[in-house]
PDB file of C-alpha atoms in Angstrom:
ATOM      1  CA  MET A   1      -2.774 -16.990 -43.546  1.00  0.00           C
ATOM      2  CA  PRO A   2      -4.144 -18.531 -46.726  1.00  0.00           C
ATOM      3  CA  VAL A   3      -7.885 -18.358 -47.386  1.00  0.00           C
ATOM      4  CA  SER A   4      -8.008 -22.156 -47.427  1.00  0.00           C
ATOM      5  CA  PHE A   5      -6.397 -22.503 -43.962  1.00  0.00           C
ATOM      6  CA  PRO A   6      -8.136 -25.546 -42.381  1.00  0.00           C
ATOM      7  CA  LEU A   7      -8.903 -23.949 -39.001  1.00  0.00           C
ATOM      8  CA  LYS A   8     -10.893 -21.106 -40.592  1.00  0.00           C
ATOM      9  CA  GLY A   9     -13.848 -23.359 -41.309  1.00  0.00           C
ATOM     10  CA  LEU A  10     -14.226 -24.782 -37.796  1.00  0.00           C
ATOM     11  CA  ASP A  11     -17.063 -23.513 -35.576  1.00  0.00           C
ATOM     12  CA  ASN A  12     -15.076 -24.133 -32.382  1.00  0.00           C
ATOM     13  CA  VAL A  13     -12.063 -21.977 -33.401  1.00  0.00           C
ATOM     14  CA  LEU A  14     -11.692 -18.245 -32.829  1.00  0.00           C
ATOM     15  CA  LEU A  15      -8.883 -16.614 -34.827  1.00  0.00           C
ATOM     16  CA  THR A  16      -7.672 -13.186 -33.723  1.00  0.00           C
ATOM     17  CA  PRO A  17      -4.807 -10.896 -34.775  1.00  0.00           C
ATOM     18  CA  HIS A  18      -1.592 -11.002 -32.753  1.00  0.00           C
ATOM     19  CA  MET A  19      -1.915  -8.364 -30.020  1.00  0.00           C
ATOM     20  CA  ALA A  20       0.848  -9.317 -27.571  1.00  0.00           C
ATOM     21  CA  ALA A  21       2.722  -6.037 -28.011  1.00  0.00           C
ATOM     22  CA  HIS A  22      -0.249  -3.878 -27.035  1.00  0.00           C
ATOM     23  CA  THR A  23      -0.088  -4.202 -23.261  1.00  0.00           C
ATOM     24  CA  GLU A  24      -0.077  -1.280 -20.860  1.00  0.00           C
ATOM     25  CA  ASP A  25       3.532  -2.058 -19.908  1.00  0.00           C
ATOM     26  CA  SER A  26       4.759  -2.306 -23.501  1.00  0.00           C
ATOM     27  CA  MET A  27       3.021   0.934 -24.503  1.00  0.00           C
ATOM     28  CA  ARG A  28       4.591   2.720 -21.517  1.00  0.00           C
ATOM     29  CA  ALA A  29       8.019   1.296 -22.396  1.00  0.00           C
ATOM     30  CA  MET A  30       7.667   2.495 -26.002  1.00  0.00           C
ATOM     31  CA  ALA A  31       6.679   5.987 -24.823  1.00  0.00           C
ATOM     32  CA  VAL A  32       9.599   6.171 -22.388  1.00  0.00           C
ATOM     33  CA  GLY A  33      12.009   4.915 -25.057  1.00  0.00           C
ATOM     34  CA  ALA A  34      10.785   7.527 -27.527  1.00  0.00           C
ATOM     35  CA  ALA A  35      11.106  10.305 -24.948  1.00  0.00           C
ATOM     36  CA  GLU A  36      14.629   9.184 -24.030  1.00  0.00           C
ATOM     37  CA  ALA A  37      15.636   9.160 -27.707  1.00  0.00           C
ATOM     38  CA  ILE A  38      14.302  12.704 -28.132  1.00  0.00           C
ATOM     39  CA  VAL A  39      16.200  13.917 -25.068  1.00  0.00           C
ATOM     40  CA  ARG A  40      19.424  12.270 -26.295  1.00  0.00           C
ATOM     41  CA  GLU A  41      19.012  13.957 -29.681  1.00  0.00           C
ATOM     42  CA  LEU A  42      18.336  17.349 -28.117  1.00  0.00           C
ATOM     43  CA  ILE A  43      21.383  17.028 -25.866  1.00  0.00           C
ATOM     44  CA  SER A  44      23.491  15.970 -28.858  1.00  0.00           C
ATOM     45  CA  GLU A  45      22.344  18.963 -30.927  1.00  0.00           C
ATOM     46  CA  LYS A  46      22.953  21.343 -28.018  1.00  0.00           C
ATOM     47  CA  GLY A  47      26.492  19.999 -27.642  1.00  0.00           C
ATOM     48  CA  GLU A  48      27.240  20.652 -31.324  1.00  0.00           C
ATOM     49  CA  ASP A  49      26.275  24.337 -30.997  1.00  0.00           C
ATOM     50  CA  SER A  50      28.593  24.976 -28.045  1.00  0.00           C
TER      51      SER A  50
END
């Protein structure tokens, strides 16, 4: 957002960073997805050694 953005100077406007992705559900989904990717990789590596 440019420094001269018109809404920045208004007293009745509160500007905040976008935080939609940081919900409890989205954080849990990211953790589960990461764990599943690790398990898939470990299974893949184990299969190559057999």
